[in-house]
Amino acid sequence: DQQVKQNSPSLSVQEGRISILNCDYTNSMFDYFLWYKKYPAEGPTFLISISSIKDKNEDGRFTVFLNKSAKHLSLHIVPSQPGDSAVYFCAAKRGANNLFFGTGTRLTVIP
Amino acid sequence: EPEVTQTPSHQVTQMGQEVILRCVPISNHLYFYWYRQILGQKVEFLVSFYNNEISEKSEIFDDQFSVERPDGSNFTLKIRSTKLEDSAMYFCASKLAENNEQFFGPGTRLTVL
């Protein structure tokens, strides 16, 4: 059951540059998408979300883009900072239902 | 800032034993969830709980699993007879309302020997 996919298991970026994390989904009924950040030995921490009625949501250094026709979303972090190094999970849901998570992308920001 | 808490942080048990994982969701939240993450794999939904009953459960959540909200603050996950493959990180989450994001606890690492 791979309804949410993150095809890049890892990404390395220089400090100050842009980090782009990608996510694809298969279920067209999903209406809400979220990005979570996870450090080792901690639970996922909510980062940013987007409703399916929007195509962009911005919060400080973080922007999420949604392309519904392509069933694709991406998270942009700019400028990237060493403290951003973590595993990033894309998640999706329909209504009040549970979250479907991707497998995660490990981001390493190199100082 | 209010947060979801979970105890214990690490639970080691023998196969066949019962375990209870405890969670204290954020106090005014109404929706509660359990997820698990087997090492190296994705976070998987187990069960959601709203209005004192299970609202949804996954295929993983079989008869060996149960959840309870015994009082106004705790939310527990019980595994009746643990199997080796139950070894995972178990995350509790809660949210205030239907369209809000879920807040996760730090997880309980369950190791079944």
mmCIF file of C-alpha atoms in Angstrom:
data_model
loop_
_atom_site.group_PDB
_atom_site.id
_atom_site.type_symbol
_atom_site.label_atom_id
_atom_site.label_comp_id
_atom_site.label_asym_id
_atom_site.label_seq_id
_atom_site.Cartn_x
_atom_site.Cartn_y
_atom_site.Cartn_z
ATOM 1 C CA ASP A 1 0.000 0.000 0.000
ATOM 2 C CA GLN A 2 2.128 2.868 -1.317
ATOM 3 C CA GLN A 3 -0.377 5.670 -1.465
ATOM 4 C CA VAL A 4 2.264 8.233 -0.577
ATOM 5 C CA LYS A 5 5.758 7.936 -1.992
ATOM 6 C CA GLN A 6 8.988 9.732 -1.383
ATOM 7 C CA ASN A 7 11.378 8.402 -3.979
ATOM 8 C CA SER A 8 14.522 10.049 -2.654
ATOM 9 C CA PRO A 9 15.701 8.415 0.570
ATOM 10 C CA SER A 10 18.335 11.088 1.107
ATOM 11 C CA LEU A 11 19.351 14.588 0.044
ATOM 12 C CA SER A 12 22.453 16.634 0.801
ATOM 13 C CA VAL A 13 22.491 20.398 0.400
ATOM 14 C CA GLN A 14 24.993 23.118 1.179
ATOM 15 C CA GLU A 15 24.057 25.576 3.906
ATOM 16 C CA GLY A 16 22.345 28.620 2.436
ATOM 17 C CA ARG A 17 21.116 26.797 -0.655
ATOM 18 C CA ILE A 18 17.602 25.610 -1.389
ATOM 19 C CA SER A 19 16.440 22.142 -0.323
ATOM 20 C CA ILE A 20 13.664 20.615 -2.388
ATOM 21 C CA LEU A 21 11.949 17.508 -1.066
ATOM 22 C CA ASN A 22 9.479 15.720 -3.270
ATOM 23 C CA CYS A 23 6.433 13.570 -2.649
ATOM 24 C CA ASP A 24 3.974 11.785 -4.918
ATOM 25 C CA TYR A 25 0.610 10.317 -4.074
ATOM 26 C CA THR A 26 -1.828 8.016 -5.834
ATOM 27 C CA ASN A 27 -5.135 8.592 -4.053
ATOM 28 C CA SER A 28 -7.015 11.467 -5.680
ATOM 29 C CA MET A 29 -9.358 11.593 -2.688
ATOM 30 C CA PHE A 30 -6.661 13.049 -0.446
ATOM 31 C CA ASP A 31 -7.599 16.619 0.418
ATOM 32 C CA TYR A 32 -4.952 17.649 2.901
ATOM 33 C CA PHE A 33 -1.209 17.258 2.811
ATOM 34 C CA LEU A 34 1.360 17.750 5.530
ATOM 35 C CA TRP A 35 5.077 17.709 6.036
ATOM 36 C CA TYR A 36 6.565 16.417 9.247
ATOM 37 C CA LYS A 37 10.151 16.624 10.396
ATOM 38 C CA LYS A 38 11.650 13.911 12.550
ATOM 39 C CA TYR A 39 14.833 13.806 14.571
ATOM 40 C CA PRO A 40 16.210 10.492 15.859
ATOM 41 C CA ALA A 41 14.463 9.204 19.003
ATOM 42 C CA GLU A 42 11.711 11.801 18.697
ATOM 43 C CA GLY A 43 8.206 11.786 17.272
ATOM 44 C CA PRO A 44 7.351 13.531 14.004
ATOM 45 C CA THR A 45 6.966 17.278 14.383
ATOM 46 C CA PHE A 46 4.447 19.099 12.231
ATOM 47 C CA LEU A 47 6.074 21.544 9.855
ATOM 48 C CA ILE A 48 3.641 22.839 7.276
ATOM 49 C CA SER A 49 0.469 21.770 5.505
ATOM 50 C CA ILE A 50 -1.604 22.550 2.458
ATOM 51 C CA SER A 51 -5.208 22.017 1.568
ATOM 52 C CA SER A 52 -6.063 20.567 -1.816
ATOM 53 C CA ILE A 53 -7.833 23.807 -2.746
ATOM 54 C CA LYS A 54 -4.503 25.643 -2.731
ATOM 55 C CA ASP A 55 -1.353 25.220 -4.745
ATOM 56 C CA LYS A 56 1.088 26.973 -2.447
ATOM 57 C CA ASN A 57 1.513 27.641 1.238
ATOM 58 C CA GLU A 58 4.410 29.549 2.718
ATOM 59 C CA ASP A 59 5.665 29.802 6.282
ATOM 60 C CA GLY A 60 8.971 31.560 6.740
ATOM 61 C CA ARG A 61 11.723 29.547 5.103
ATOM 62 C CA PHE A 62 9.324 26.709 4.263
ATOM 63 C CA THR A 63 7.046 26.594 1.238
ATOM 64 C CA VAL A 64 4.909 23.691 0.135
ATOM 65 C CA PHE A 65 3.742 23.429 -3.466
ATOM 66 C CA LEU A 66 0.899 21.188 -4.575
ATOM 67 C CA ASN A 67 0.311 20.060 -8.148
ATOM 68 C CA LYS A 68 -2.967 18.166 -8.042
ATOM 69 C CA SER A 69 -2.980 17.175 -11.690
ATOM 70 C CA ALA A 70 0.400 15.521 -11.240
ATOM 71 C CA LYS A 71 -0.447 14.272 -7.732
ATOM 72 C CA HIS A 72 2.802 15.769 -6.582
ATOM 73 C CA LEU A 73 3.864 18.014 -3.772
ATOM 74 C CA SER A 74 7.170 19.455 -2.772
ATOM 75 C CA LEU A 75 8.694 21.181 0.212
ATOM 76 C CA HIS A 76 11.169 23.993 -0.378
ATOM 77 C CA ILE A 77 13.461 25.143 2.384
ATOM 78 C CA VAL A 78 15.405 28.296 1.675
ATOM 79 C CA PRO A 79 17.926 29.125 2.881
ATOM 80 C CA SER A 80 18.794 25.700 4.280
ATOM 81 C CA GLN A 81 20.418 25.614 7.707
ATOM 82 C CA PRO A 82 22.372 22.837 9.453
ATOM 83 C CA GLY A 83 19.571 22.571 12.032
ATOM 84 C CA ASP A 84 17.236 21.518 9.224
ATOM 85 C CA SER A 85 19.074 18.194 8.992
ATOM 86 C CA ALA A 86 16.444 15.570 9.819
ATOM 87 C CA VAL A 87 14.150 13.061 8.172
ATOM 88 C CA TYR A 88 11.216 14.710 6.412
ATOM 89 C CA PHE A 89 7.967 12.819 5.996
ATOM 90 C CA CYS A 90 5.240 13.736 3.594
ATOM 91 C CA ALA A 91 1.740 12.744 4.750
ATOM 92 C CA ALA A 92 -1.737 12.919 3.267
ATOM 93 C CA LYS A 93 -5.269 12.416 4.468
ATOM 94 C CA ARG A 94 -8.888 12.603 3.450
ATOM 95 C CA GLY A 95 -11.236 14.441 5.782
ATOM 96 C CA ALA A 96 -10.748 13.529 9.439
ATOM 97 C CA ASN A 97 -9.154 10.240 8.541
ATOM 98 C CA ASN A 98 -5.758 8.954 9.466
ATOM 99 C CA LEU A 99 -2.517 10.073 7.900
ATOM 100 C CA PHE A 100 -0.757 8.112 5.203
ATOM 101 C CA PHE A 101 2.970 8.670 5.427
ATOM 102 C CA GLY A 102 5.707 8.428 2.867
ATOM 103 C CA THR A 103 8.922 6.600 3.649
ATOM 104 C CA GLY A 104 10.804 9.787 4.425
ATOM 105 C CA THR A 105 13.757 11.687 2.998
ATOM 106 C CA ARG A 106 16.830 12.238 5.113
ATOM 107 C CA LEU A 107 18.044 15.804 4.576
ATOM 108 C CA THR A 108 21.619 16.680 5.429
ATOM 109 C CA VAL A 109 22.574 20.341 5.321
ATOM 110 C CA ILE A 110 26.315 20.698 5.065
ATOM 111 C CA PRO A 111 27.807 23.711 6.856
ATOM 112 C CA GLU B 1 3.773 24.740 24.792
ATOM 113 C CA PRO B 2 1.482 21.741 25.363
ATOM 114 C CA GLU B 3 2.779 18.428 24.055
ATOM 115 C CA VAL B 4 1.854 14.786 23.758
ATOM 116 C CA THR B 5 3.735 12.592 26.213
ATOM 117 C CA GLN B 6 4.316 8.856 26.124
ATOM 118 C CA THR B 7 5.546 6.340 28.672
ATOM 119 C CA PRO B 8 7.663 4.350 28.857
ATOM 120 C CA SER B 9 10.263 5.551 26.385
ATOM 121 C CA HIS B 10 11.511 1.988 25.956
ATOM 122 C CA GLN B 11 9.713 -1.255 26.772
ATOM 123 C CA VAL B 12 11.355 -4.655 26.534
ATOM 124 C CA THR B 13 9.123 -7.701 26.786
ATOM 125 C CA GLN B 14 9.129 -11.406 26.121
ATOM 126 C CA MET B 15 7.146 -12.809 23.217
ATOM 127 C CA GLY B 16 3.636 -13.723 24.333
ATOM 128 C CA GLN B 17 3.503 -11.154 27.103
ATOM 129 C CA GLU B 18 1.009 -8.324 27.314
ATOM 130 C CA VAL B 19 2.193 -4.732 27.094
ATOM 131 C CA ILE B 20 0.415 -1.461 27.675
ATOM 132 C CA LEU B 21 1.779 1.683 26.078
ATOM 133 C CA ARG B 22 0.605 4.910 27.610
ATOM 134 C CA CYS B 23 -0.018 8.310 26.137
ATOM 135 C CA VAL B 24 -1.227 11.604 27.518
ATOM 136 C CA PRO B 25 -2.595 13.622 24.595
ATOM 137 C CA ILE B 26 -2.783 17.407 24.611
ATOM 138 C CA SER B 27 -5.497 18.253 27.105
ATOM 139 C CA ASN B 28 -8.177 19.840 24.926
ATOM 140 C CA HIS B 29 -7.687 17.550 21.947
ATOM 141 C CA LEU B 30 -10.524 15.335 20.817
ATOM 142 C CA TYR B 31 -9.011 12.975 18.250
ATOM 143 C CA PHE B 32 -6.423 10.371 19.217
ATOM 144 C CA TYR B 33 -4.242 8.082 17.175
ATOM 145 C CA TRP B 34 -1.674 5.343 17.405
ATOM 146 C CA TYR B 35 0.941 4.817 14.723
ATOM 147 C CA ARG B 36 3.964 2.597 14.574
ATOM 148 C CA GLN B 37 7.257 2.622 12.719
ATOM 149 C CA ILE B 38 9.203 -0.563 12.269
ATOM 150 C CA LEU B 39 12.920 0.149 12.021
ATOM 151 C CA GLY B 40 13.795 1.435 8.566
ATOM 152 C CA GLN B 41 10.198 1.547 7.393
ATOM 153 C CA LYS B 42 7.535 4.219 7.128
ATOM 154 C CA VAL B 43 5.207 5.389 9.848
ATOM 155 C CA GLU B 44 2.017 3.287 9.667
ATOM 156 C CA PHE B 45 -1.426 4.066 10.989
ATOM 157 C CA LEU B 46 -2.864 1.678 13.570
ATOM 158 C CA VAL B 47 -6.033 3.180 14.983
ATOM 159 C CA SER B 48 -7.945 6.400 15.516
ATOM 160 C CA PHE B 49 -10.226 7.156 18.447
ATOM 161 C CA TYR B 50 -12.886 9.817 18.781
ATOM 162 C CA ASN B 51 -15.849 10.296 21.079
ATOM 163 C CA ASN B 52 -14.829 7.282 23.181
ATOM 164 C CA GLU B 53 -14.790 4.816 20.357
ATOM 165 C CA ILE B 54 -12.569 3.571 17.575
ATOM 166 C CA SER B 55 -13.315 5.549 14.425
ATOM 167 C CA GLU B 56 -10.933 3.752 12.110
ATOM 168 C CA LYS B 57 -8.358 0.979 12.264
ATOM 169 C CA SER B 58 -5.863 -0.535 9.890
ATOM 170 C CA GLU B 59 -5.242 -4.161 8.993
ATOM 171 C CA ILE B 60 -2.375 -4.183 11.459
ATOM 172 C CA PHE B 61 -4.773 -3.495 14.334
ATOM 173 C CA ASP B 62 -6.033 -7.047 14.805
ATOM 174 C CA ASP B 63 -7.637 -8.721 17.809
ATOM 175 C CA GLN B 64 -4.358 -8.611 19.711
ATOM 176 C CA PHE B 65 -4.586 -4.830 19.900
ATOM 177 C CA SER B 66 -6.942 -2.672 21.899
ATOM 178 C CA VAL B 67 -7.144 0.968 22.903
ATOM 179 C CA GLU B 68 -8.699 2.639 25.852
ATOM 180 C CA ARG B 69 -9.211 6.085 27.263
ATOM 181 C CA PRO B 70 -9.706 5.084 30.891
ATOM 182 C CA ASP B 71 -9.939 8.612 32.230
ATOM 183 C CA GLY B 72 -9.935 12.138 30.883
ATOM 184 C CA SER B 73 -6.233 12.246 30.213
ATOM 185 C CA ASN B 74 -4.699 8.890 29.293
ATOM 186 C CA PHE B 75 -4.943 7.020 26.020
ATOM 187 C CA THR B 76 -3.497 3.511 26.066
ATOM 188 C CA LEU B 77 -2.572 0.886 23.510
ATOM 189 C CA LYS B 78 -2.588 -2.709 24.713
ATOM 190 C CA ILE B 79 -1.023 -5.604 22.875
ATOM 191 C CA ARG B 80 -2.349 -8.805 24.419
ATOM 192 C CA SER B 81 0.227 -11.339 23.294
ATOM 193 C CA THR B 82 3.252 -9.722 21.745
ATOM 194 C CA LYS B 83 5.010 -11.162 18.723
ATOM 195 C CA LEU B 84 8.544 -10.559 17.533
ATOM 196 C CA GLU B 85 7.211 -8.508 14.631
ATOM 197 C CA ASP B 86 5.513 -6.088 17.037
ATOM 198 C CA SER B 87 8.945 -4.625 17.762
ATOM 199 C CA ALA B 88 8.724 -1.019 16.585
ATOM 200 C CA MET B 89 8.445 2.596 17.670
ATOM 201 C CA TYR B 90 4.873 3.351 18.668
ATOM 202 C CA PHE B 91 3.724 6.923 18.328
ATOM 203 C CA CYS B 92 0.651 8.446 19.870
ATOM 204 C CA ALA B 93 -0.858 11.536 18.259
ATOM 205 C CA SER B 94 -3.723 13.868 18.986
ATOM 206 C CA LYS B 95 -5.487 16.760 17.355
ATOM 207 C CA LEU B 96 -8.028 19.326 18.361
ATOM 208 C CA ALA B 97 -10.448 19.265 15.466
ATOM 209 C CA GLU B 98 -11.147 17.494 12.237
ATOM 210 C CA ASN B 99 -9.081 19.700 9.952
ATOM 211 C CA ASN B 100 -6.207 20.358 12.306
ATOM 212 C CA GLU B 101 -2.798 18.797 12.151
ATOM 213 C CA GLN B 102 -1.881 15.911 14.411
ATOM 214 C CA PHE B 103 0.687 16.395 17.137
ATOM 215 C CA PHE B 104 2.890 13.420 17.857
ATOM 216 C CA GLY B 105 4.442 12.176 21.052
ATOM 217 C CA PRO B 106 8.103 11.160 21.291
ATOM 218 C CA GLY B 107 7.288 7.475 20.878
ATOM 219 C CA THR B 108 7.769 4.274 22.839
ATOM 220 C CA ARG B 109 10.323 1.836 21.533
ATOM 221 C CA LEU B 110 8.923 -1.670 21.995
ATOM 222 C CA THR B 111 11.376 -4.541 21.802
ATOM 223 C CA VAL B 112 9.931 -8.045 21.818
ATOM 224 C CA LEU B 113 12.447 -10.797 22.592
#
